[in-house]
GROMACS .gro file of C-alpha atoms in nm:
model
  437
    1UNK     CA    1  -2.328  -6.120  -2.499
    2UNK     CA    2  -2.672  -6.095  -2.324
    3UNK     CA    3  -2.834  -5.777  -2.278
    4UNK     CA    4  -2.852  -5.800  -1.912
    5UNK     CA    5  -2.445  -5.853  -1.884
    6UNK     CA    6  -2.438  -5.539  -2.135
    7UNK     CA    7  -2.652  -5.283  -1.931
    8UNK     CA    8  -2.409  -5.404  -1.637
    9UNK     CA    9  -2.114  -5.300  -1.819
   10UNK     CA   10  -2.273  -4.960  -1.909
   11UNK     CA   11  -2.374  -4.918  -1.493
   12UNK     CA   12  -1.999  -4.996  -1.460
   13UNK     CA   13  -1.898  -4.750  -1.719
   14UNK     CA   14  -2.103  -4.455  -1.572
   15UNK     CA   15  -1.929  -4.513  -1.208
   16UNK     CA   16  -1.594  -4.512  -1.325
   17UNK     CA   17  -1.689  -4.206  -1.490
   18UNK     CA   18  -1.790  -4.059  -1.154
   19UNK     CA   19  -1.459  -4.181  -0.997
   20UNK     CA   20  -1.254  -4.005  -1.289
   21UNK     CA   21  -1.442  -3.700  -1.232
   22UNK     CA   22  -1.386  -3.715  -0.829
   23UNK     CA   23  -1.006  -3.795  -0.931
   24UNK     CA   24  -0.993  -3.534  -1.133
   25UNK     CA   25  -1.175  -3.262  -0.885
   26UNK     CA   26  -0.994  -3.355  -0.637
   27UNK     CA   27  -0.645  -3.298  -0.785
   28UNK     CA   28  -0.736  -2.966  -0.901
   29UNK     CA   29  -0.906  -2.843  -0.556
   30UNK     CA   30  -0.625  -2.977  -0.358
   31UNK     CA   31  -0.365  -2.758  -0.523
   32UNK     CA   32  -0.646  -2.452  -0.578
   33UNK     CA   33  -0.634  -2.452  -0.205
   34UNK     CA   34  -0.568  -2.115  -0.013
   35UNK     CA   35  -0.218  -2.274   0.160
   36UNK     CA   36  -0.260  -1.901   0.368
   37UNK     CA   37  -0.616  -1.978   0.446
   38UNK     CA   38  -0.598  -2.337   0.481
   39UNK     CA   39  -0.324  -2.292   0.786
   40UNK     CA   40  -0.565  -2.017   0.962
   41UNK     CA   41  -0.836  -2.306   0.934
   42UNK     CA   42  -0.637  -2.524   1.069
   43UNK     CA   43  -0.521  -2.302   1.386
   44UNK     CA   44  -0.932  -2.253   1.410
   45UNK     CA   45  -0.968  -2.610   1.477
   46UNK     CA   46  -1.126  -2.696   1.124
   47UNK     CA   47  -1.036  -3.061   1.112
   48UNK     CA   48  -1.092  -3.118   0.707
   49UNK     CA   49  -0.852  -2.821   0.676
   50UNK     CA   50  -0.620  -3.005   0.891
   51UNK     CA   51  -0.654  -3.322   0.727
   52UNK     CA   52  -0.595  -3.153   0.369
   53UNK     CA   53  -0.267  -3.014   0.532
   54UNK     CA   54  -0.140  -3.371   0.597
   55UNK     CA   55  -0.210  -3.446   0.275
   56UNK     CA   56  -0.025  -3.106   0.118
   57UNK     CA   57   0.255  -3.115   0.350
   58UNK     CA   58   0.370  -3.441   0.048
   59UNK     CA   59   0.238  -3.356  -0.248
   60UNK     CA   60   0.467  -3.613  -0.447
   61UNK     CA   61   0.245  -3.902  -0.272
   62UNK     CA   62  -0.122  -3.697  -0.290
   63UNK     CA   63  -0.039  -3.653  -0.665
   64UNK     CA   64   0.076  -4.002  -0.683
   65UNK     CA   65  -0.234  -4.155  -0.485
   66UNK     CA   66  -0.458  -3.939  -0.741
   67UNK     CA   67  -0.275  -3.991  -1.041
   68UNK     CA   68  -0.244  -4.386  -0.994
   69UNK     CA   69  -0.642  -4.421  -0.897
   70UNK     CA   70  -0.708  -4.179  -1.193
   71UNK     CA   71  -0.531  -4.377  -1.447
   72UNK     CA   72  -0.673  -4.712  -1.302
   73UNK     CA   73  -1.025  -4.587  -1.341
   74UNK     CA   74  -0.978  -4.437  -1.690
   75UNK     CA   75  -0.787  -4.740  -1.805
   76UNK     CA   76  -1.038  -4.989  -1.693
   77UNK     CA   77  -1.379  -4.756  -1.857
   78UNK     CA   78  -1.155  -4.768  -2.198
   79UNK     CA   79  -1.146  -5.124  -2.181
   80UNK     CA   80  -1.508  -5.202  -2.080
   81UNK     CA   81  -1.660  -4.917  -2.324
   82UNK     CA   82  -1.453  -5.101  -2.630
   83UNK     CA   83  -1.588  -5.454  -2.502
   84UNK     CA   84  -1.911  -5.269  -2.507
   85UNK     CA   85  -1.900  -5.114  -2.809
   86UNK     CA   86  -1.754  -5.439  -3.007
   87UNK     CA   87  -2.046  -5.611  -2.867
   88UNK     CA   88  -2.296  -5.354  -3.051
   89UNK     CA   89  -2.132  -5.268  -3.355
   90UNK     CA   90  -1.860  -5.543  -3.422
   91UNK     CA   91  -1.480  -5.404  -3.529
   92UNK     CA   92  -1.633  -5.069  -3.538
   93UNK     CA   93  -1.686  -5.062  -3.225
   94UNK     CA   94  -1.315  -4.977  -3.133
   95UNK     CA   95  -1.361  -4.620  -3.327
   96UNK     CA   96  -1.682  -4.556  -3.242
   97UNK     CA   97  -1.576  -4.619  -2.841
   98UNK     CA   98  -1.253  -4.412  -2.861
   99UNK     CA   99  -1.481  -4.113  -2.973
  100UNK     CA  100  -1.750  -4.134  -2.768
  101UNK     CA  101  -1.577  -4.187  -2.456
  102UNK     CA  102  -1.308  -3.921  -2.529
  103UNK     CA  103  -1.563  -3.680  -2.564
  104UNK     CA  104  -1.761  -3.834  -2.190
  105UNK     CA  105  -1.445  -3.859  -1.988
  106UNK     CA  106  -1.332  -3.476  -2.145
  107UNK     CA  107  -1.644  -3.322  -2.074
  108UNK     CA  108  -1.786  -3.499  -1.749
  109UNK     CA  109  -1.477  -3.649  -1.596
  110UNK     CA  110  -1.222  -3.327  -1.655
  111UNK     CA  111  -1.363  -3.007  -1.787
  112UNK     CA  112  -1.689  -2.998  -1.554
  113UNK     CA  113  -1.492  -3.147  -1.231
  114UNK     CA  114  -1.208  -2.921  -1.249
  115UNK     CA  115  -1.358  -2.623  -1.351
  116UNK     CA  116  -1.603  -2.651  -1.036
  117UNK     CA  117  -1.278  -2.738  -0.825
  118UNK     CA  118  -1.126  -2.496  -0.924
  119UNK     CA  119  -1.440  -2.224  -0.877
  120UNK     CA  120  -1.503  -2.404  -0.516
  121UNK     CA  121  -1.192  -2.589  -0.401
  122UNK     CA  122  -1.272  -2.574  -0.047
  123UNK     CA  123  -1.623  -2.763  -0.130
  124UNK     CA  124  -1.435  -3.037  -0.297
  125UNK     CA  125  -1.103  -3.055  -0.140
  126UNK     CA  126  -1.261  -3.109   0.216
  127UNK     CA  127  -1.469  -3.387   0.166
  128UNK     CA  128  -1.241  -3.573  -0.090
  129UNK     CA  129  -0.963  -3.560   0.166
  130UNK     CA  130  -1.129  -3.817   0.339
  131UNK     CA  131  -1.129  -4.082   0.083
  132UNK     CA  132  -0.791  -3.936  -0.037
  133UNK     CA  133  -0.630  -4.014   0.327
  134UNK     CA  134  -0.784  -4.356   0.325
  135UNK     CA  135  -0.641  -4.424  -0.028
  136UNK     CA  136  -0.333  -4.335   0.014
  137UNK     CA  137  -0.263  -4.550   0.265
  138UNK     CA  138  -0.430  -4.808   0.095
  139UNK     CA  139  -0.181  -4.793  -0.215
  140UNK     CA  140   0.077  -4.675  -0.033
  141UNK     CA  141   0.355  -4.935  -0.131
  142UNK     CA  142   0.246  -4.835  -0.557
  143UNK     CA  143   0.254  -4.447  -0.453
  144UNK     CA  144   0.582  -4.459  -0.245
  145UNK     CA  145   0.771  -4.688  -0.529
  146UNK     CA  146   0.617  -4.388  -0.800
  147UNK     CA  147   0.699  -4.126  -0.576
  148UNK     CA  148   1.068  -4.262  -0.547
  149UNK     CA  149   1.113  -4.277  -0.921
  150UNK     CA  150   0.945  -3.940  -0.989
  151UNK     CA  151   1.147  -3.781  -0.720
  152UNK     CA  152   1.474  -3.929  -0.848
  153UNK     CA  153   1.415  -3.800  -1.192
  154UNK     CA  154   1.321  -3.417  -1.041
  155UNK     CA  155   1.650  -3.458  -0.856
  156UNK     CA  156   1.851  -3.528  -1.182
  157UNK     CA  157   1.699  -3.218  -1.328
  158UNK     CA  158   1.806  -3.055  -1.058
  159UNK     CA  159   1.427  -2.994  -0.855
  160UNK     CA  160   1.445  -3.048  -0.491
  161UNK     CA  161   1.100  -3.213  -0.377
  162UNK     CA  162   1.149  -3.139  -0.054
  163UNK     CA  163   1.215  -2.731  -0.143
  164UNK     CA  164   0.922  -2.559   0.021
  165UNK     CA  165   1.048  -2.187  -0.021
  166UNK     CA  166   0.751  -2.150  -0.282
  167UNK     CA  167   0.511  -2.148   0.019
  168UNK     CA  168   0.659  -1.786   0.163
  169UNK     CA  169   0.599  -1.486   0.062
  170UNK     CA  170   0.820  -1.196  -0.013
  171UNK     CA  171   0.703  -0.782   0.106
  172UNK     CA  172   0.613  -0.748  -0.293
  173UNK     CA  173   0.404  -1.015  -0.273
  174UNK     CA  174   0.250  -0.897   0.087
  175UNK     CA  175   0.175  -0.595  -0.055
  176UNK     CA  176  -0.016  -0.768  -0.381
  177UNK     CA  177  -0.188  -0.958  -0.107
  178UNK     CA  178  -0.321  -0.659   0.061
  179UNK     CA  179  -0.434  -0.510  -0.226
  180UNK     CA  180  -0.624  -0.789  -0.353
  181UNK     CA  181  -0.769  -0.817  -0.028
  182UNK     CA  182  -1.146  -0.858  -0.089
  183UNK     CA  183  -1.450  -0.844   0.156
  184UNK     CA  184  -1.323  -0.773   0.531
  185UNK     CA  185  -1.022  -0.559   0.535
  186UNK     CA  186  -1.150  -0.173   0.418
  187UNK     CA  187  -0.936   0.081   0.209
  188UNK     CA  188  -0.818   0.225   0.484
  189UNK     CA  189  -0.707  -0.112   0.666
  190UNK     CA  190  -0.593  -0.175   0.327
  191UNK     CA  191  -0.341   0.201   0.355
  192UNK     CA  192  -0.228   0.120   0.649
  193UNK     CA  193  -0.069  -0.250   0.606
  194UNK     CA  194   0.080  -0.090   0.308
  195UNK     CA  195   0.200   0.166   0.528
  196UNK     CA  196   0.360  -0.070   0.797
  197UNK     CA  197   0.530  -0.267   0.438
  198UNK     CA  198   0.683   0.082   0.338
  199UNK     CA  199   0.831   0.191   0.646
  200UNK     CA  200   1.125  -0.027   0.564
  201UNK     CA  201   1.167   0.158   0.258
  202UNK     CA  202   1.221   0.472   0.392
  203UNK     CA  203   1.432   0.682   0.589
  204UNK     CA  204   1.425   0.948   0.853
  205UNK     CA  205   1.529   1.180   0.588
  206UNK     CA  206   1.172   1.086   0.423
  207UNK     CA  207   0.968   1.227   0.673
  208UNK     CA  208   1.150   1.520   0.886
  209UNK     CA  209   1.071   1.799   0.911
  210UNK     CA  210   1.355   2.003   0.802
  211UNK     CA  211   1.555   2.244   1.014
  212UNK     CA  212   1.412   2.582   0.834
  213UNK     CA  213   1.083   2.480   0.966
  214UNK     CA  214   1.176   2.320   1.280
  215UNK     CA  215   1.000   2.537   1.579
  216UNK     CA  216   1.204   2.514   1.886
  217UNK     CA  217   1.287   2.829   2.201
  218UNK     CA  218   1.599   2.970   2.137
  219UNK     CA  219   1.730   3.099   2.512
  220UNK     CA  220   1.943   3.407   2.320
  221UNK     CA  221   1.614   3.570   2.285
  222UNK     CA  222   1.425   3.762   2.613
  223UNK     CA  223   1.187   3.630   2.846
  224UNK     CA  224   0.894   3.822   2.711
  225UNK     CA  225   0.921   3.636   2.368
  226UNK     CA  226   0.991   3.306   2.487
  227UNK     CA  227   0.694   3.342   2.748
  228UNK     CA  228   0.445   3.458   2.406
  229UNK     CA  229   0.572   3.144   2.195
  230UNK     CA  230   0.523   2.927   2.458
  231UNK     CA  231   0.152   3.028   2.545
  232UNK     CA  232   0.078   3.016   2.189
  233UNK     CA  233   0.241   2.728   2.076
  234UNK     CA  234   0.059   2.413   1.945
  235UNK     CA  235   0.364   2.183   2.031
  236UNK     CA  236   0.389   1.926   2.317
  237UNK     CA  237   0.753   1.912   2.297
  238UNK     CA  238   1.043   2.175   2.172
  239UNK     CA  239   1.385   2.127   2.079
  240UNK     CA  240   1.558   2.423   2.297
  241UNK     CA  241   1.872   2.579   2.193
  242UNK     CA  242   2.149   2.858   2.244
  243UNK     CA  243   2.175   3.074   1.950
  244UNK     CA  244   2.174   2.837   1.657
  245UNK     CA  245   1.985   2.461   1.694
  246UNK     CA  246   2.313   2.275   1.658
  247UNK     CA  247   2.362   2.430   1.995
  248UNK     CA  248   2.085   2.204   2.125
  249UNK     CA  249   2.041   2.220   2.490
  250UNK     CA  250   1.746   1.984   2.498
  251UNK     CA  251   1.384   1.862   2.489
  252UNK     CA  252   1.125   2.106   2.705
  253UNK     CA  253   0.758   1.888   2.801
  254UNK     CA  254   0.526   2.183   2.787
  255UNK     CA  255   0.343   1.966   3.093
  256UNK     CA  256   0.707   2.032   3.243
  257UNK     CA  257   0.653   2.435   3.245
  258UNK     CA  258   0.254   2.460   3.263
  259UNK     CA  259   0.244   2.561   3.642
  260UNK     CA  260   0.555   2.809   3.605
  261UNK     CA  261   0.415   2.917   3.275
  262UNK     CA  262   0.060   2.982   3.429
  263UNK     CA  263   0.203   3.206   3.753
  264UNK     CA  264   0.418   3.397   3.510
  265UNK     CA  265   0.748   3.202   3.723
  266UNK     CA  266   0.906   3.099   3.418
  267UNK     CA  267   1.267   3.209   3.396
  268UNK     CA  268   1.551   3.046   3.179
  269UNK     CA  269   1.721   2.892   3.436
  270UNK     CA  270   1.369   2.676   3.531
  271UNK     CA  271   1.300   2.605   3.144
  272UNK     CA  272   1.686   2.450   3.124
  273UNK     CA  273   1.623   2.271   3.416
  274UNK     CA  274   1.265   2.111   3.282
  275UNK     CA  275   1.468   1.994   2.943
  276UNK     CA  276   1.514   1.619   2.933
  277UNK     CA  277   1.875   1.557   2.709
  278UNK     CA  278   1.854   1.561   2.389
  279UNK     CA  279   1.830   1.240   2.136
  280UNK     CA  280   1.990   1.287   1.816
  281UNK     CA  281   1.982   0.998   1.544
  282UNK     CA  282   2.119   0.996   1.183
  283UNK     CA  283   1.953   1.081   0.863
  284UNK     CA  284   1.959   0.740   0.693
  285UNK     CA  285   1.782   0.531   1.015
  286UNK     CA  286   1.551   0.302   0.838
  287UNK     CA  287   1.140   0.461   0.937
  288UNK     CA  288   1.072   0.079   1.077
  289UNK     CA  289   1.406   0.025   1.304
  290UNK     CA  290   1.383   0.445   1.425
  291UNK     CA  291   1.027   0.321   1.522
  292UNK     CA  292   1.170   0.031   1.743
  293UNK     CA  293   1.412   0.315   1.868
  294UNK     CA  294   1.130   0.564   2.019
  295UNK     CA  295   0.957   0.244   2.205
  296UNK     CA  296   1.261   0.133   2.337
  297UNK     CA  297   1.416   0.481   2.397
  298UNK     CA  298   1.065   0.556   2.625
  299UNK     CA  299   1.083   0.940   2.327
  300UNK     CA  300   0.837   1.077   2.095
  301UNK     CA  301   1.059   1.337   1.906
  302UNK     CA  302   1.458   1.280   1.806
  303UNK     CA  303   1.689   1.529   1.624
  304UNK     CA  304   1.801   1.461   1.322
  305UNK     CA  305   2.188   1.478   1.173
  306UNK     CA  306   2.406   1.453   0.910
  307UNK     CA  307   2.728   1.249   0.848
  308UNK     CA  308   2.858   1.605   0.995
  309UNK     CA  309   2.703   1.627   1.318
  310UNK     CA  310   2.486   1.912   1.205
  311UNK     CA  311   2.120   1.911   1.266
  312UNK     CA  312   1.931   1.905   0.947
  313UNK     CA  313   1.575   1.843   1.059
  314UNK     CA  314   1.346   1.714   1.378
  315UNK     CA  315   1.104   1.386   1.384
  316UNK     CA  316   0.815   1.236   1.580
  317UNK     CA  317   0.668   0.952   1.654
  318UNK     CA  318   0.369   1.147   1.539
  319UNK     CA  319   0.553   1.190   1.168
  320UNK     CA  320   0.622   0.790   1.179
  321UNK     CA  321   0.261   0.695   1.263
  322UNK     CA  322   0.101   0.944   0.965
  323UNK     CA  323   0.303   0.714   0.744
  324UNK     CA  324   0.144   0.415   0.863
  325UNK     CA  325  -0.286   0.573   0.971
  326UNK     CA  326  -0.248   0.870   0.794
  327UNK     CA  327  -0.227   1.236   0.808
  328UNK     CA  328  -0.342   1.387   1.133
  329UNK     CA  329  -0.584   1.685   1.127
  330UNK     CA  330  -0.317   1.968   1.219
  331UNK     CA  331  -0.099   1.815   0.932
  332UNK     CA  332  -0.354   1.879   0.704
  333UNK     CA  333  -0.440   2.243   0.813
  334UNK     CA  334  -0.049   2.272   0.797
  335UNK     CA  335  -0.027   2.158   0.455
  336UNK     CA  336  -0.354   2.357   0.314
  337UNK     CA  337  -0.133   2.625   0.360
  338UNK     CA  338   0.150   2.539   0.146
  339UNK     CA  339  -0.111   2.433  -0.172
  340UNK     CA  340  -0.331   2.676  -0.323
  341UNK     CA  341  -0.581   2.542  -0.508
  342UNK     CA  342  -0.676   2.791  -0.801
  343UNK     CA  343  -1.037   2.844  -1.020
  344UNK     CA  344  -0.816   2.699  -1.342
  345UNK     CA  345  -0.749   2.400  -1.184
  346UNK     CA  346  -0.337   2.444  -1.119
  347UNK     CA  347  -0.221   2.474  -0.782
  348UNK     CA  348  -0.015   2.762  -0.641
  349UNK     CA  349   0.271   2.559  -0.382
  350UNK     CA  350   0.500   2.664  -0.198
  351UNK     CA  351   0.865   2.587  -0.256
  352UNK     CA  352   0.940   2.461   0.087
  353UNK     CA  353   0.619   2.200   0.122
  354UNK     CA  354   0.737   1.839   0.093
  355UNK     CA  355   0.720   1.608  -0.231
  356UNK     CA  356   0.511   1.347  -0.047
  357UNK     CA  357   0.291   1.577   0.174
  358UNK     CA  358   0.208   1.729  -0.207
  359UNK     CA  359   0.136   1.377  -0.370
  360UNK     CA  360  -0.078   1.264  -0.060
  361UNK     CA  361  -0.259   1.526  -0.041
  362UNK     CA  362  -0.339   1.600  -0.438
  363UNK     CA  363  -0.272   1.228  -0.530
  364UNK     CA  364   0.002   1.307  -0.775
  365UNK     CA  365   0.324   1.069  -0.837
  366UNK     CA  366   0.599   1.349  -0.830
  367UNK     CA  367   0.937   1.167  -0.861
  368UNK     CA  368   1.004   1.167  -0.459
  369UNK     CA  369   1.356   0.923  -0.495
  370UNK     CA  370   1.519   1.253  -0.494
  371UNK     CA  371   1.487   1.583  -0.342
  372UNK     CA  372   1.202   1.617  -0.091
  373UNK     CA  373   1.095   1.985  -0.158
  374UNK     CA  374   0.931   2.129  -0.462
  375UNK     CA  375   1.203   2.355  -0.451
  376UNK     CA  376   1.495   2.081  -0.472
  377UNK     CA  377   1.308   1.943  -0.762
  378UNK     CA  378   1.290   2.246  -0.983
  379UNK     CA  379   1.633   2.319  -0.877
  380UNK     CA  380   1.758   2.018  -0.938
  381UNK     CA  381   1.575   1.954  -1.280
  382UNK     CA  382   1.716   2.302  -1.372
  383UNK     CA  383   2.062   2.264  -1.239
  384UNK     CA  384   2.043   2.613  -1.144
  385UNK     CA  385   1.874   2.872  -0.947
  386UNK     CA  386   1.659   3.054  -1.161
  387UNK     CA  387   1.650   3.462  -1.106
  388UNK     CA  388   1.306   3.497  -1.377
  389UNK     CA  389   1.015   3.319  -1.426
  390UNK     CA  390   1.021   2.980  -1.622
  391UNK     CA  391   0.819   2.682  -1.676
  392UNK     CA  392   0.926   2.298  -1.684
  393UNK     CA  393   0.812   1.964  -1.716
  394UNK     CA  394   0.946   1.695  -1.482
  395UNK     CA  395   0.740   1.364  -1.412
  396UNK     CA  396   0.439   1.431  -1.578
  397UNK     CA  397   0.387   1.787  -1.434
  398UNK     CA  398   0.442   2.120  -1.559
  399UNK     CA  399   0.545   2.404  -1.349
  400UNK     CA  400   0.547   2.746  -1.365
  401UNK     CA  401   0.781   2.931  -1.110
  402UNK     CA  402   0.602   3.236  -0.976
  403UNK     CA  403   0.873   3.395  -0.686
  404UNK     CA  404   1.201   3.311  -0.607
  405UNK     CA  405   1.355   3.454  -0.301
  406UNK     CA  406   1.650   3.413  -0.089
  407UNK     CA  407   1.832   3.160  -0.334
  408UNK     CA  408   1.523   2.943  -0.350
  409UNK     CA  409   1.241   2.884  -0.505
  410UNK     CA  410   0.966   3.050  -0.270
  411UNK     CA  411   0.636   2.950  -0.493
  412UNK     CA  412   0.545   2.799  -0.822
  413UNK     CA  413   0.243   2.740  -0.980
  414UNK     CA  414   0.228   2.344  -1.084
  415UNK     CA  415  -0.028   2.091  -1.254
  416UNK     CA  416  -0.066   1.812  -1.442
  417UNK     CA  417   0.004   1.774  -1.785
  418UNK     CA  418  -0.305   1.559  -1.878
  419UNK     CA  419  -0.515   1.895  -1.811
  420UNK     CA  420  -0.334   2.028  -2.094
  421UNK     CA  421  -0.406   1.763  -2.330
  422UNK     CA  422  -0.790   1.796  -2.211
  423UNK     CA  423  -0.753   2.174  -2.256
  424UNK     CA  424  -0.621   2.161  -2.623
  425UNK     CA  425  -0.911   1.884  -2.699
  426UNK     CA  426  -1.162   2.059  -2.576
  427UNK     CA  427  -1.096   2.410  -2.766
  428UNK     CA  428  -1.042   2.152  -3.087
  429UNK     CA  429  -1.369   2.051  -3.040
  430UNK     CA  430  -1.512   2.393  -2.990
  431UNK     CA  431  -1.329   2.499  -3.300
  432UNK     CA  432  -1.517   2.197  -3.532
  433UNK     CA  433  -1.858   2.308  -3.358
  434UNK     CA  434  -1.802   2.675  -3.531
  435UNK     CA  435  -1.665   2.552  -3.814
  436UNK     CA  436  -1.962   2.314  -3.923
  437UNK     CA  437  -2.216   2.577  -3.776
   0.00000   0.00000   0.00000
């Protein structure tokens, strides 16, 4: 063989090469693509995205199209690099061909290719799905008869090709999303997706505030005191009631009383005739439907009962939305006054604050599937009300109960137990310091 049909073989080898490597590139960047990001391109207008979501919408046939090019080029550079190779070094040739090109097609027609494609899909997909569309169409009656026979044989093991359930995602997997969010969507963006995700989780009973610490105008106590709490009050709204709050007469607008209230006008009759009726809903209303309920309701508070009838707590829109944006400044001054931070690093809480007000605002994990004061906890964890001081460990925490009062737990003193694990290393190391000194 002449040297000049030889050096046309090897230009013929290199750009079959370059075709297995765009075969190869392409395969992996079409299925690296964002399918998420690839459907907001294609919304945009980005025609390559939309192209590459013709393509994706029948993967059997891209991978076909692909596959049967891929093979055809790879096939055909074996076969040329042996003739070549015979042609240099006789029999030998075979071997020495089967290495050399194994090693050529591995490193420059699959490693290389699909480790860039896979780095940059978007730069490889998008172009290649030009020559990709015009292929398949081109080989269409080889890629539909491989398609048919692949498909068949997914069917007998029991694979639907068609099945494109894969392509949604579930709320675990929205929420992994949102976390790995990168660049463009803050922390705080970030807390409150999450937040809209866990509403569904969670209950009225998550979030109300209970009746103990309900504030509302009972109309069994005189004028003078009613007229007080309502100039001091830092309430819009106020459940008012006869005696006892199941005896709820209804909601008073403090917009509703401001002109009585500022003439000094304001009689009982007057603030039962400002109430707007009541609206009571049930403990277990899912956060996300009770949300629907205030919009469609026109209300921004709701009083919350048991399977009984009996009023166990009050919620707000207000309570709904710190779930999703996050606590509201009064909230916060509210709760500073339940925790006590102390000089030792333990906190001082009191029994009545709320599980998830306390890991929220000290970033703790306190089991909160169960009861929602610190109080229940202990209580429960102890199976008893305890009349002395005693200290216990539930999730991770130790607690010290300082003051119980009234058949509760009125304060305890509570922190984590990893401070006293730091504690006993640090006076260990102390100790060796003296001890070698």
């Amino acid at each position: 063989m002449n040297e000049s049909h030889t050096g046309m073989l090897l230009i013929l080898l290199v750009v079959l090469i370059v075709l297995s490597a765009f075969f190869s590139s392409s395969e992996t960047s079409m299925m690296s693509l964002n399918r998420y990001r690839l459907k907001h391109l294609s919304r945009e207008g980005n025609r390559a995205a939309r192209r590459a979501s013709r393509l994706l919408e029948r993967p059997d046939r891209l991978l076909g199209t692909i596959l049967v090019g891929n093979n055809i080029v790879n096939i055909l550079a074996a076969s040329i690099a042996t003739v070549v190779a015979v042609d240099i070094w006789g029999e030998a040739g075979i071997a020495i061909a089967t290495m050399i090109l194994t090693v050529v097609v591995l490193i420059f027609g699959e490693i290389t290719p699909k480790t860039l494609a896979a780095l940059r899909p978007e730069l490889i997909a998008f172009p290649a799905s030009v020559i990709l569309s015009a292929l398949q169409r081109l080989l269409y009656p080889v890629v539909w008869v491989c398609s048919a026979i692949s498909n068949l044989l997914l069917r007998l093991l029991g694979v639907n090709p068609n099945d494109k359930d894969g392509d949604q995602l579930t709320t675990e997997e929205l929420r992994t999303v949102v976390r790995e969010a990168g660049l463009g969507i803050t922390r705080s963006r970030q807390n409150m997706l999450l937040g809209i995700l866990d509403l569904e989780k969670m209950t009225v009973n998550d979030i109300m505030i209970p009746r103990n610490e309900a504030v509302g105008i009972d109309l069994d106590t005189d004028m003078t005191a009613i007229n007080h709490q309502l100039r001091s009050c830092h309430y819009t709204r106020l459940p008012v009631y006869q005696g006892d709050i199941n005896n709820v007469t209804g909601i008073v607008h403090m917009r509703s009383i401001a002109r009585l209230l500022s003439r000094g006008e304001l009689t009982k009759e007057a603030l039962v005739g400002a109430c707007k009726e009541p609206y009571f809903i049930p403990e277990s209303t899912p956060l996300h439907t009770q949300l629907f309920n205030f919009q469609k309701q026109k209300r921004r508070i709701a009083i919350v009962v048991d399977e009984y009838g009996d009023v166990i707590g009050l919620v707000t829109l207000e309570d709904i939305l710190e779930e999703i944006v996050g606590d509201f400044t009064t909230e916060m001054l509210s709760l500073s006054q339940d925790i006590h931070p102390q000089a030792d690093g333990t906190y001082v809480i009191d029994g009545s604050a709320s599980i998830r007000d306390i890991n929220r605002h000290l970033h703790w994990k306190l089991p909160a599937d169960g009861p929602k004061t610190l109080n229940g906890v202990i209580t429960e964890q102890l199976e008893t009300i305890p009349e002395t001081a005693v200290c216990l460990t539930t999730g991770g925490y130790r607690m010290e109960i300082l003051q119980t009062k009234d058949n509760m737990v009125k304060s305890a003193k509570v922190w984590e137990r990893a401070r006293d694990q730091a504690t006993l290393h640090g006076a260990a190391a102390d100790q060796k310091v003296d001890e070698d000194n």
